[in-house]
Coordinates of C-alpha atoms in Angstrom, one line a residue:
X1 CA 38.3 14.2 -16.1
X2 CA 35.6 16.2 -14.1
X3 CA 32.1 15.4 -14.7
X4 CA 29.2 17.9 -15.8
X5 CA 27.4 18.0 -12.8
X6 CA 27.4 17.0 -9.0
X7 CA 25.3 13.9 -9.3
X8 CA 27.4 12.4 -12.2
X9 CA 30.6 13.1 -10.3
X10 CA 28.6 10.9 -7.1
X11 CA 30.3 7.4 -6.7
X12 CA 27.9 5.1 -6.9
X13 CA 25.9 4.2 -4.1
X14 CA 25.5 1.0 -2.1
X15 CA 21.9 -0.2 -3.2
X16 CA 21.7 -2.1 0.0
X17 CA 23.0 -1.4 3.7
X18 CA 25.6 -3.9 4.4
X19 CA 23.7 -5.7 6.7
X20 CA 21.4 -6.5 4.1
X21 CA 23.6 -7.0 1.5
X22 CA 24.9 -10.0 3.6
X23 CA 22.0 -12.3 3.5
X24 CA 21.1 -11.4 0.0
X25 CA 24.5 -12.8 -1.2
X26 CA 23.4 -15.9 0.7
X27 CA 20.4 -16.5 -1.2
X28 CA 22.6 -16.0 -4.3
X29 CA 24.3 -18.5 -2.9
X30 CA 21.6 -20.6 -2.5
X31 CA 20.0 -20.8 -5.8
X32 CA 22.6 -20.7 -7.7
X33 CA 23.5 -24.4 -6.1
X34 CA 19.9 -25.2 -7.3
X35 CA 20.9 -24.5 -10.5
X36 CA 22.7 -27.1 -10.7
X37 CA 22.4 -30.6 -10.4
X38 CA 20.8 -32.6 -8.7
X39 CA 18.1 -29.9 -8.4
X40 CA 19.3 -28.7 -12.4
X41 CA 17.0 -26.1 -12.1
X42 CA 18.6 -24.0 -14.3
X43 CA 16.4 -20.8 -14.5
X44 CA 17.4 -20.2 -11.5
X45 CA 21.0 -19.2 -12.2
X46 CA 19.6 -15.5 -13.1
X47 CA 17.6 -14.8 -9.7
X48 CA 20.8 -15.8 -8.0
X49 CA 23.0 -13.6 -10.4
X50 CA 20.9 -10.9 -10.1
X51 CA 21.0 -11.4 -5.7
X52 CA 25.4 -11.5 -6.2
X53 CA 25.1 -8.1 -8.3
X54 CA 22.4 -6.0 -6.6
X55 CA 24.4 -7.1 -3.2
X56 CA 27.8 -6.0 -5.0
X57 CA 26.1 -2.3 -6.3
X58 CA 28.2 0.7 -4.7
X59 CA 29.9 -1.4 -2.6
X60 CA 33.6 -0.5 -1.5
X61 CA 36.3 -2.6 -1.5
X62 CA 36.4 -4.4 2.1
X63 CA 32.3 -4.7 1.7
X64 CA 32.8 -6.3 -2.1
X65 CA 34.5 -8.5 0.0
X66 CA 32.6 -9.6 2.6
X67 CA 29.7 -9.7 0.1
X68 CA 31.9 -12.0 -1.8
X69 CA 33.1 -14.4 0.7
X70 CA 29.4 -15.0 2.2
X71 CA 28.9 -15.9 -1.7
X72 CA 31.7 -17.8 -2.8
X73 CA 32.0 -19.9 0.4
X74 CA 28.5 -20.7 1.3
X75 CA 28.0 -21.3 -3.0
X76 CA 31.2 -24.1 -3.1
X77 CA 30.1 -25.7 0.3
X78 CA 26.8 -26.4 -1.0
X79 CA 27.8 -27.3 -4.9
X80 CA 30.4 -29.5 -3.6
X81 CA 29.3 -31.1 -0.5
X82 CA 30.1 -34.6 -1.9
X83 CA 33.4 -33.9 -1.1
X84 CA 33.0 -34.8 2.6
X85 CA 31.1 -38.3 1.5
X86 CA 34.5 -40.3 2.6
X87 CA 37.3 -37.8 3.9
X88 CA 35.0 -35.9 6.2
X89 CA 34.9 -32.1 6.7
X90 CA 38.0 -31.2 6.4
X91 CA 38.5 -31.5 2.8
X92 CA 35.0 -30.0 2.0
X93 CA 36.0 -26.8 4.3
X94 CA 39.3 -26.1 2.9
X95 CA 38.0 -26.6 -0.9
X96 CA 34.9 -24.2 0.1
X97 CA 37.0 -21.5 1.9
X98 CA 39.9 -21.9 -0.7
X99 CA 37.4 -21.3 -4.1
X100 CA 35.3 -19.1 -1.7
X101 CA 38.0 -16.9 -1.2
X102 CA 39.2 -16.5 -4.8
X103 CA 36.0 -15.7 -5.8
X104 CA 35.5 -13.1 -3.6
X105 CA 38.4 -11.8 -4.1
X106 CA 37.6 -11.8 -8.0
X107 CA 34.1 -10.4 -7.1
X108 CA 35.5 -7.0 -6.1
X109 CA 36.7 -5.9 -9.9
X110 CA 32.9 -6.0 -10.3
X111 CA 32.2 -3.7 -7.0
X112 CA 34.5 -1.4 -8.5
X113 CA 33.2 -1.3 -11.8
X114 CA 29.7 -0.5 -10.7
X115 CA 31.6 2.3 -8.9
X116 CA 33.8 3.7 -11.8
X117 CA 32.2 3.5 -14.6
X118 CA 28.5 5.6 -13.9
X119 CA 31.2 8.3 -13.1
X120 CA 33.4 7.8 -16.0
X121 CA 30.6 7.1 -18.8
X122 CA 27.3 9.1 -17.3
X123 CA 25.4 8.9 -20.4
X124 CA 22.2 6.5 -20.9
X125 CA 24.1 3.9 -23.2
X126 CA 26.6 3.7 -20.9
X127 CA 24.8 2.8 -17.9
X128 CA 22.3 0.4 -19.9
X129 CA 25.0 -1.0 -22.5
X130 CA 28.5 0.0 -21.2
X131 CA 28.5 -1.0 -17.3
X132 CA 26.4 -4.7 -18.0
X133 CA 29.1 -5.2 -21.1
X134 CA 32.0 -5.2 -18.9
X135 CA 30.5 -6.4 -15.5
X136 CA 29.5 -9.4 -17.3
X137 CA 33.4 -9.8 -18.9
X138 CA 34.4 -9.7 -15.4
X139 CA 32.2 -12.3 -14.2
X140 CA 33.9 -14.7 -16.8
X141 CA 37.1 -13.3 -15.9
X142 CA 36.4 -14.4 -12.2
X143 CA 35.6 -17.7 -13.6
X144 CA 38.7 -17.6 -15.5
X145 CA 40.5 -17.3 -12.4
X146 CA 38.9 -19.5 -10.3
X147 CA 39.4 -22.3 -12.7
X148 CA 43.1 -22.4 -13.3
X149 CA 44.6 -21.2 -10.2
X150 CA 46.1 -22.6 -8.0
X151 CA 47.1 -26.0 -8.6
X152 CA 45.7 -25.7 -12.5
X153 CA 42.0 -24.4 -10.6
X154 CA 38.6 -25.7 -10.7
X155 CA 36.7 -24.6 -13.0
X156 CA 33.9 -26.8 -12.0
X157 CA 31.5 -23.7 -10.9
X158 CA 31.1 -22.2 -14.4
X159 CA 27.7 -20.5 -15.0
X160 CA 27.0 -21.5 -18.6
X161 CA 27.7 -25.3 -17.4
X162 CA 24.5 -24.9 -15.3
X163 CA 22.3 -24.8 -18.7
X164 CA 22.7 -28.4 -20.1
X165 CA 18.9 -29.2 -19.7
X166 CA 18.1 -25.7 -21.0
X167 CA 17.1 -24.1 -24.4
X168 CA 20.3 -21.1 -23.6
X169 CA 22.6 -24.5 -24.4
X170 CA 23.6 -24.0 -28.1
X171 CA 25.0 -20.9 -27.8
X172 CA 28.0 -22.3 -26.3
X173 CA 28.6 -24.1 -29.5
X174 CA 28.9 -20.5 -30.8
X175 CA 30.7 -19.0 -28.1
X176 CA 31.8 -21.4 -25.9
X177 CA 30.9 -22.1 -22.6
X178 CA 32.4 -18.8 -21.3
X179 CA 30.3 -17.1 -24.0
X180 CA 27.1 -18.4 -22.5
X181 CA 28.3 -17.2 -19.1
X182 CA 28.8 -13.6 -20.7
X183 CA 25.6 -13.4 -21.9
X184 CA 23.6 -15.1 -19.1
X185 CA 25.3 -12.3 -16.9
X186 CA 24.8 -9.5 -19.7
X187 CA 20.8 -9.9 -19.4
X188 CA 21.0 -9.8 -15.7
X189 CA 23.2 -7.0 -15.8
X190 CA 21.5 -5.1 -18.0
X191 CA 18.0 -5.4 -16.8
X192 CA 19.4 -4.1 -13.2
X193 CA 20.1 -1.2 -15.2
X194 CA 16.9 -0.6 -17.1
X195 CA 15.1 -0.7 -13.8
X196 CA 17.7 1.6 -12.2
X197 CA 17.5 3.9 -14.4
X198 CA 14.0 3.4 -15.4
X199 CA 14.8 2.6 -19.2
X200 CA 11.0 1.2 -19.6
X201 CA 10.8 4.8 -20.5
X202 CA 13.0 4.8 -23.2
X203 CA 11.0 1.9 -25.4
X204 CA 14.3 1.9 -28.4
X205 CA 16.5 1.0 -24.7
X206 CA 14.1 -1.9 -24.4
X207 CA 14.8 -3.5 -28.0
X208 CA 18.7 -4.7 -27.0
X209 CA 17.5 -6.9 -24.0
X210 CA 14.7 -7.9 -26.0
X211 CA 17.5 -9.2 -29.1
X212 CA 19.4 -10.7 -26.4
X213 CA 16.5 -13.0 -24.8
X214 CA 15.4 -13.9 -28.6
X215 CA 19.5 -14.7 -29.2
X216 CA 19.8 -17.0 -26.0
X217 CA 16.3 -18.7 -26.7
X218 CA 16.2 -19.3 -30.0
X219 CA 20.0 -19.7 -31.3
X220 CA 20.4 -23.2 -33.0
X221 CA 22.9 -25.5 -32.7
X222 CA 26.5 -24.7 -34.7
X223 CA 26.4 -27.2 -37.8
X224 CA 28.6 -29.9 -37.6
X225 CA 29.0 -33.0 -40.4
X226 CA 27.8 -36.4 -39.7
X227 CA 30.8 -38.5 -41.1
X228 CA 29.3 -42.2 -40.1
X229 CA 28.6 -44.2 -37.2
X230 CA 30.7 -46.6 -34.8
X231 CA 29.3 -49.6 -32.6
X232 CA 30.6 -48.6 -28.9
X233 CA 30.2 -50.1 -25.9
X234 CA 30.3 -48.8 -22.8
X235 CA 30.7 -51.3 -19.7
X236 CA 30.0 -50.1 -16.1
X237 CA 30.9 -52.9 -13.9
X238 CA 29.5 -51.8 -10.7
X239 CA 33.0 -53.2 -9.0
X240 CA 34.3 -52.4 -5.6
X241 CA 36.3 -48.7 -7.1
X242 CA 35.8 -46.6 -4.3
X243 CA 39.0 -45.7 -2.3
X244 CA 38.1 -47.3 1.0
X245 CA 35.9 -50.3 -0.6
X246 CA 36.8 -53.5 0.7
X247 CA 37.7 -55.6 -2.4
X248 CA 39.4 -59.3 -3.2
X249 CA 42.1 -59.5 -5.8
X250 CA 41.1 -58.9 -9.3
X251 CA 37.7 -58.1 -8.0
X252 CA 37.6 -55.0 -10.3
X253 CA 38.4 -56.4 -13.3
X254 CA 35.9 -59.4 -12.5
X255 CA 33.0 -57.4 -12.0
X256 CA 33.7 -55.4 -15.5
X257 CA 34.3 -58.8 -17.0
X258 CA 31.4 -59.9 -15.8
X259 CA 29.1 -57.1 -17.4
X260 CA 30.8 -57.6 -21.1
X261 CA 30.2 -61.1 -21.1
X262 CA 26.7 -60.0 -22.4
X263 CA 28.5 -58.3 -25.3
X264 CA 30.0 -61.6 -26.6
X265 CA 29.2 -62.3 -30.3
X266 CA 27.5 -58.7 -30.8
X267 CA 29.1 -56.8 -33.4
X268 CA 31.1 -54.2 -32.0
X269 CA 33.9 -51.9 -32.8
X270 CA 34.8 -50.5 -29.3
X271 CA 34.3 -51.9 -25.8
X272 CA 35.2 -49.1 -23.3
X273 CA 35.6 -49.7 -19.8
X274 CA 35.7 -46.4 -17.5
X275 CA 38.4 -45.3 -15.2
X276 CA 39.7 -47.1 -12.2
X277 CA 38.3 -50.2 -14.3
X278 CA 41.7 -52.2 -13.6
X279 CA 43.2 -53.7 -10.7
X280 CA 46.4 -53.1 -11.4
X281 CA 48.9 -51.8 -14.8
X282 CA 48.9 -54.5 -17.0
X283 CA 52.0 -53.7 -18.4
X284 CA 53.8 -54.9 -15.1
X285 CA 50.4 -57.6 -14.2
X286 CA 50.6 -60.5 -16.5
X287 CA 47.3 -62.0 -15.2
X288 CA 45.5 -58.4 -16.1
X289 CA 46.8 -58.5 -19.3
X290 CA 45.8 -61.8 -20.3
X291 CA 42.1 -61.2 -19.1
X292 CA 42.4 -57.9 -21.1
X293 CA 43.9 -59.9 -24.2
X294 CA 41.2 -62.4 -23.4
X295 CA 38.4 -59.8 -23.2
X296 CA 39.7 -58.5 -26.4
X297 CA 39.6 -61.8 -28.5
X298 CA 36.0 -62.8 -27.0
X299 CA 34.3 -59.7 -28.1
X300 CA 37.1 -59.0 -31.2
X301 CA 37.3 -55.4 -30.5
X302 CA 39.8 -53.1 -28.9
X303 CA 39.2 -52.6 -25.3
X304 CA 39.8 -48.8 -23.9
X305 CA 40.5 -49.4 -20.1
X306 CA 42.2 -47.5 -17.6
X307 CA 44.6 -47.9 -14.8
X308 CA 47.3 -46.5 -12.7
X309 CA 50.8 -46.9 -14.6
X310 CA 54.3 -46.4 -13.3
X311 CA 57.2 -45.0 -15.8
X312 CA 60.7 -43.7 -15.1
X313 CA 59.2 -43.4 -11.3
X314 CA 56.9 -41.7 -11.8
X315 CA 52.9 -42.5 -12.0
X316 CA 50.4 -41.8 -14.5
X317 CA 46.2 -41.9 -14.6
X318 CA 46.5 -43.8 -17.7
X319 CA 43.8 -45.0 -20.3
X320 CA 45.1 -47.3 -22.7
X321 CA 43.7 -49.0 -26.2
X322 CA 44.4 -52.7 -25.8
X323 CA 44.4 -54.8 -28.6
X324 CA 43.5 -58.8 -29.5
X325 CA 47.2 -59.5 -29.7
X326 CA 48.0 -58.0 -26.2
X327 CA 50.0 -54.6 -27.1
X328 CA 48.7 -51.1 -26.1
X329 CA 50.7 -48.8 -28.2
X330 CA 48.0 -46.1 -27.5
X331 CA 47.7 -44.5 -24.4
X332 CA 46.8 -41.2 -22.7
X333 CA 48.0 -40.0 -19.0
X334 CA 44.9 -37.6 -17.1
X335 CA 46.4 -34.6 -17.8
X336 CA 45.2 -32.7 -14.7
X337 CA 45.2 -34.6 -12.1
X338 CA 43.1 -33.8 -8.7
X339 CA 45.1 -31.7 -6.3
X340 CA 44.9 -33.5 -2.7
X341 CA 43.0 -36.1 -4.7
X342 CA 45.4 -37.7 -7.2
X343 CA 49.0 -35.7 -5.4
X344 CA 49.7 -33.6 -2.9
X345 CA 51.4 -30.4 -3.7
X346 CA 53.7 -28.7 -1.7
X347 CA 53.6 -31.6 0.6
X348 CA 55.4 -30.9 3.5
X349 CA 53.6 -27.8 4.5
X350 CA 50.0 -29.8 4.5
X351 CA 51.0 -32.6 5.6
X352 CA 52.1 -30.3 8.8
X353 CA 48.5 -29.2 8.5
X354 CA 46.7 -32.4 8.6
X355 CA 49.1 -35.9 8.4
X356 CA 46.6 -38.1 8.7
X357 CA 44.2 -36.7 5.9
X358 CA 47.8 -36.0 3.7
X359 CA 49.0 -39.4 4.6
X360 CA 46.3 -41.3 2.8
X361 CA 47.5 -39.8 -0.8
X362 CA 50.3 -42.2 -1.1
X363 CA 50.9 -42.0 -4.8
X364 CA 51.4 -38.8 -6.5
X365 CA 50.2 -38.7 -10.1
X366 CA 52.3 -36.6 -12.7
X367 CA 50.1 -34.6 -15.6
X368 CA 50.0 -36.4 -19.0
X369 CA 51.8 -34.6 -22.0
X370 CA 50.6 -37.0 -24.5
X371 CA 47.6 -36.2 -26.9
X372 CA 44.3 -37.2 -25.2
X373 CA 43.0 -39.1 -28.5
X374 CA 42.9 -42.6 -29.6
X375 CA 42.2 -44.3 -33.1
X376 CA 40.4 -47.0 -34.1
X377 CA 40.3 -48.2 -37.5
X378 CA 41.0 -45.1 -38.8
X379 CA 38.8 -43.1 -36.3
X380 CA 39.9 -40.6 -34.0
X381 CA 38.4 -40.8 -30.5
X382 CA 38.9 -38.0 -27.8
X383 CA 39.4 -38.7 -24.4
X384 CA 38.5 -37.1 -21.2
X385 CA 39.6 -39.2 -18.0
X386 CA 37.3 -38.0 -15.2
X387 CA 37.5 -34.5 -14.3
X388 CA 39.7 -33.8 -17.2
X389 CA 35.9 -33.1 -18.6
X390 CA 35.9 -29.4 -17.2
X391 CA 39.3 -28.4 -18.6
X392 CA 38.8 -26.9 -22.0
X393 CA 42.0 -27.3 -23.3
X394 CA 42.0 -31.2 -22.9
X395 CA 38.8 -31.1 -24.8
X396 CA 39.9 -28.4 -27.4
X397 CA 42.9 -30.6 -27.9
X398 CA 41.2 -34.0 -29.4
X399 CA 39.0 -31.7 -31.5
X400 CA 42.1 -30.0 -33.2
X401 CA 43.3 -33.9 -33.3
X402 CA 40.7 -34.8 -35.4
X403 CA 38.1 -36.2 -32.8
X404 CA 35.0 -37.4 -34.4
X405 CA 33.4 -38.6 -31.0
X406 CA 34.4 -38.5 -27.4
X407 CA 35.0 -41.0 -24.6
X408 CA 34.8 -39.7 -21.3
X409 CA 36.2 -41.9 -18.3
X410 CA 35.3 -42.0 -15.3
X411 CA 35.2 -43.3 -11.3
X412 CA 31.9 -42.2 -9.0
X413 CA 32.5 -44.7 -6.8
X414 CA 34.3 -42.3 -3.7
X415 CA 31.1 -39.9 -4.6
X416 CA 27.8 -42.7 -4.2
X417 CA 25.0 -41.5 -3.4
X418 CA 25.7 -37.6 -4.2
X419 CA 25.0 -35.5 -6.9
X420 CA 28.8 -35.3 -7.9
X421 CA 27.9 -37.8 -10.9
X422 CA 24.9 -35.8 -12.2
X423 CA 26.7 -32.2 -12.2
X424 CA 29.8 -34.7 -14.1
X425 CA 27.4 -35.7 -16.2
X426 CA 25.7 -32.6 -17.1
X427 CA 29.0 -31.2 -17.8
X428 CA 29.5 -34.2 -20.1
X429 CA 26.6 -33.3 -22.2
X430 CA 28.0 -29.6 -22.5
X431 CA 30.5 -30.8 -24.0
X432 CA 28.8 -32.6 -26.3
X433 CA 26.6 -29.4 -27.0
X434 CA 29.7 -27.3 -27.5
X435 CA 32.0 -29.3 -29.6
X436 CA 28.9 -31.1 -32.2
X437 CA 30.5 -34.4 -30.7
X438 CA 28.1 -37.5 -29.6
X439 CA 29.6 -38.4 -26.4
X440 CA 30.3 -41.7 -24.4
X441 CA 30.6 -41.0 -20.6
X442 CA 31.1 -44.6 -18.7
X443 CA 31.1 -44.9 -14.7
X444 CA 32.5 -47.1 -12.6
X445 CA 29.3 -46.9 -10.3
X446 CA 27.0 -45.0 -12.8
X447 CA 25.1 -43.2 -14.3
X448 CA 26.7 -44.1 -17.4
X449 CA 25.4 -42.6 -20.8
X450 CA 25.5 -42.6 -24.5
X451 CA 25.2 -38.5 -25.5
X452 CA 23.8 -37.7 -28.7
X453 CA 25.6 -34.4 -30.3
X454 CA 22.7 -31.9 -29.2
X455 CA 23.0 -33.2 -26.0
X456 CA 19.7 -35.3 -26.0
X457 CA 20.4 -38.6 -24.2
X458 CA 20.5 -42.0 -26.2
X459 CA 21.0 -45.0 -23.4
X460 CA 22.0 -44.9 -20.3
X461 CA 22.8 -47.2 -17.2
X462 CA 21.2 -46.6 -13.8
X463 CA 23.8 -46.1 -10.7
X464 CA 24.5 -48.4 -8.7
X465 CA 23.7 -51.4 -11.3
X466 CA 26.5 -53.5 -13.5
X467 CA 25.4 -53.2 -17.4
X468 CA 26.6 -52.5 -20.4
X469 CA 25.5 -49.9 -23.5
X470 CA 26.1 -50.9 -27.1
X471 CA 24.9 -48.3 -29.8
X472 CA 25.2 -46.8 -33.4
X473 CA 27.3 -43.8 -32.2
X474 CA 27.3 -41.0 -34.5
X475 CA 30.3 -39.8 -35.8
X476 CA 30.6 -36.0 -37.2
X477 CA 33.3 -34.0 -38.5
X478 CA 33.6 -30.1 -38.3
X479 CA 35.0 -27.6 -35.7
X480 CA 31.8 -25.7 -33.5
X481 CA 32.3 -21.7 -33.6
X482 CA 32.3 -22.4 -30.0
X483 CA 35.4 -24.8 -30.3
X484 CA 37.4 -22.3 -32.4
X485 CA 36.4 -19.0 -30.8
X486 CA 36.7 -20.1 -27.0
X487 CA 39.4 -19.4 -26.5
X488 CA 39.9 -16.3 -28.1
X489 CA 36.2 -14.9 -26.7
X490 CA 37.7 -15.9 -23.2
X491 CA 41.0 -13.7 -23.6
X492 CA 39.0 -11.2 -25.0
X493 CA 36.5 -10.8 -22.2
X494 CA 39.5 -11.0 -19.5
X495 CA 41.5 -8.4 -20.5
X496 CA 38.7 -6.5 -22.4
X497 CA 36.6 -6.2 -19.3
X498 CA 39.7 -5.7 -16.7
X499 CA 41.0 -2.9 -20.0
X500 CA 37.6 -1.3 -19.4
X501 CA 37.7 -1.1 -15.7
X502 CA 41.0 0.4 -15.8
X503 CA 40.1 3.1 -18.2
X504 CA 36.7 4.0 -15.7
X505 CA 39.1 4.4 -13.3
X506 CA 41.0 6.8 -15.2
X507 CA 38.5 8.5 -16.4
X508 CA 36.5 8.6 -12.9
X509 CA 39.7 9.5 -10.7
X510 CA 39.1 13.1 -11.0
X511 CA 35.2 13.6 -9.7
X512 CA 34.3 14.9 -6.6
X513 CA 33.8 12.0 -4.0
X514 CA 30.8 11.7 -1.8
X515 CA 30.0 9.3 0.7
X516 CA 28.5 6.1 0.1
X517 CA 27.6 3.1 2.4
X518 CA 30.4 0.2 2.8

């Protein structure tokens, strides 16, 4: 369809010469890392959105994607530098490049929709309202991608987990994380446009960003029931976890015996111990299962620990509820484990690659089927064992079970010293924003914490020390907007804004080209 006039018809073009374009990705890059923790300084996430899409503006394809790389790569190495604490470079390059690369690659939808649609939709509300709508759906789309593919992805880079310390959190107990992410990026979006197209003019164009700063400011919390209370504790023992630690038998088990001792004679209704928190499956171990049984008796509460577990040859991450008698009939298997972390897929070609790095991943864990929930005198518990936290449908899945709090395992002890366990941590308290659940996260190593449902912090454990937390959890009942709608928000904004980039195309195919810088 041709356009009315010769500057409509234009594609869009590049806001920035290439060379420019380059190092302002960069310092996307860069403060969108800060965003995060341990700098957490979450304000920052819009800056560094804005950089990624003024650096994307008019771009064509193969610049989208050197725009994108210089982004995506440089963003990961820095997010997820902890990576090389143990294993070296190696690991940390590969994950960088790998994620890097998807994202750029799921960058360029957005470089072509800054292209398409000014052409296809010419008119003032499309340029303000139209283009920011579906640029921002394709930002979650990216992160859509990103974090399930390959290997079941990572969605660890998600801009709305960013803004757990922030006043924009509640929304995603509305919308979902993804939701946040779609407005933080509509507001950045749209105020590119405003001062593109110099909408200050237009003082009624002003009033939608206006709504939509009120909305992410000032939206409350998604009411959820408070259904009673349950005495938890959470025992980090500070053992010798990490993969390479040097360690005595039973060492592991000692040092998280030693920090419930303390809890001996307290009135308690859960002890939980985090993951890695066993020395071996104490369903083949008799001498684990006795100290379990033992544990159990002493403080006369079911003990939720965790431990590898081998069935029908194959191994399991596996949390189980042990009881005073010395039975687990409640368990839960990790249902994602870590890809070159937890098993090696398609082994034989990486361990061509790099044998020595592949040949330290010995055991290869198999994904849990099995509900990721746990009851306790007539209380349903969801689980989360370590990075399982990121995953929404693990999450989503105790909720729908009934979940009236959540338990979050996990092992730091390979990351000490980096901010691996804060940005885990801050993910935890997402959660607990999102879903109106109080959450228990317990480390190995720390930080350990008690999460009350609006995220606010009730105890917590300093790294690096052996303690245990014992509180009044709350308990509450009631599915979040965000919980329910996720999901379908999250399919909506995929193939709604990939729908709408199709139909600029369409509808832009047709205009008279003109050159425009790479």
């Amino acid at each position: 369809m041709a356009t009315t006039s010769a500057n409509a018809a234009a594609p869009e073009r590049a806001l920035l010469p290439l060379w420019a374009a380059v190092p302002t990705a960069a310092l996307g890059a860069l403060l969108m890392n800060l965003a995060y923790p341990g700098a957490a300084v979450w304000a920052l996430a819009f800056p560094a959105t804005a950089l990624v899409l003024v650096a994307l503006i008019g771009r064509r394809f193969g610049g989208a994607l050197l725009v994108g790389l210089v982004y995506g790569i440089l963003f990961f190495a820095l997010l997820v530098s902890w990576t090389s604490r143990y294993l070296g470079p190696i690991p940390w390059a590969a994950l960088s490049v790998v994620e890097g690369g998807l994202t750029a690659i799921a960058l360029v939808p957005i470089a072509l929709a800054y292209r398409w649609l000014p052409r296809a939709f010419p008119g003032a509300a499309g340029r303000v309202l139209g283009l920011p709508t579906v640029v921002a759906a394709l930002w979650v789309g990216r992160e859509l991608f990103v974090g399930s593919w390959p290997y079941g992805g990572f969605p660890w880079a998600r801009i709305g987990m960013s803004q757990a310390e922030s006043p924009l959190a509640p929304i995603s107990s509305w919308l979902g994380v993804s939701g946040l992410s779609f407005l933080m990026v509509l507001l950045v979006a749209m105020l590119i446009e405003l001062v593109r197209t110099r909408g200050w003019r237009r003082p009624l164009v002003l009033l939608v960003p206006a709504v939509l700063v009120v909305v992410l400011l000032f939206t409350p919390l998604f009411p959820t029931m408070s259904s009673g209370s349950m005495r938890i504790a959470a025992v980090q023992g500070n053992g010798p976890t990490g993969y390479f630690d040097e360690r005595e038998p039973f060492s592991v088990i000692q040092a998280q015996t030693d920090a419930t001792v303390p809890l001996y004679g307290e009135d308690v209704d859960l002890v939980v111990w985090p993951e890695g928190s066993l020395d071996a499956d104490p369903f083949e171990n008799a001498a684990i299962a006795r100290r379990m049984t033992l544990v159990s008796n002493r403080i006369d509460a079911p003990l939720l620990a965790n431990a590898a577990t081998a069935r029908d040859d194959l191994y399991f991450n596996t949390s189980k509820l042990w009881t005073a008698d010395g039975t687990a009939t409640q368990t839960h298997d990790k249902r994602h484990p870590v890809p070159f972390g937890e098993y090696v897929p398609d082994r034989a070609f990486f361990n061509a690659l790099a044998p020595d790095l592949i040949g330290l991943i010995q055991r290869e864990y198999t994904p849990g089927s099995n509900p990721p929930i746990v009851e306790v005198d007539g209380v349903a518990i969801g689980l989360a064992i370590c990075f399982d936290v990121i995953y929404d449908d693990v999450i989503r899945e105790g909720l729908n079970d009934g979940a009236e709090v959540l338990v979050f395992q996990t092992n730091n002890a390979d990351f000490r010293g980096t901010d691996e366990n804060l940005q885990q941590l801050s993910f935890a308290r997402m959660r607990a924003i999102e879903t109106g659940r109080s959450v228990v996260n317990v480390s190995t190593v720390g930080t350990s914490q008690v999460i009350r449902s609006d995220g606010s912090t009730m105890a917590s454990l300093d790294a690096g020390k052996a303690g245990a937390l014992l509180e009044d959890v709350e308990l509450r009942s009631g599915l979040t907007a965000g919980v329910v709608l996720g999901p379908w928000i999250q399919q909506f904004l995929l193939w709604g804004g990939l729908g709408a980039l199709l139909l600029g195309w369409w509808r832009a195919r047709g205009t008279t080209p003109r050159s425009s810088r790479g």
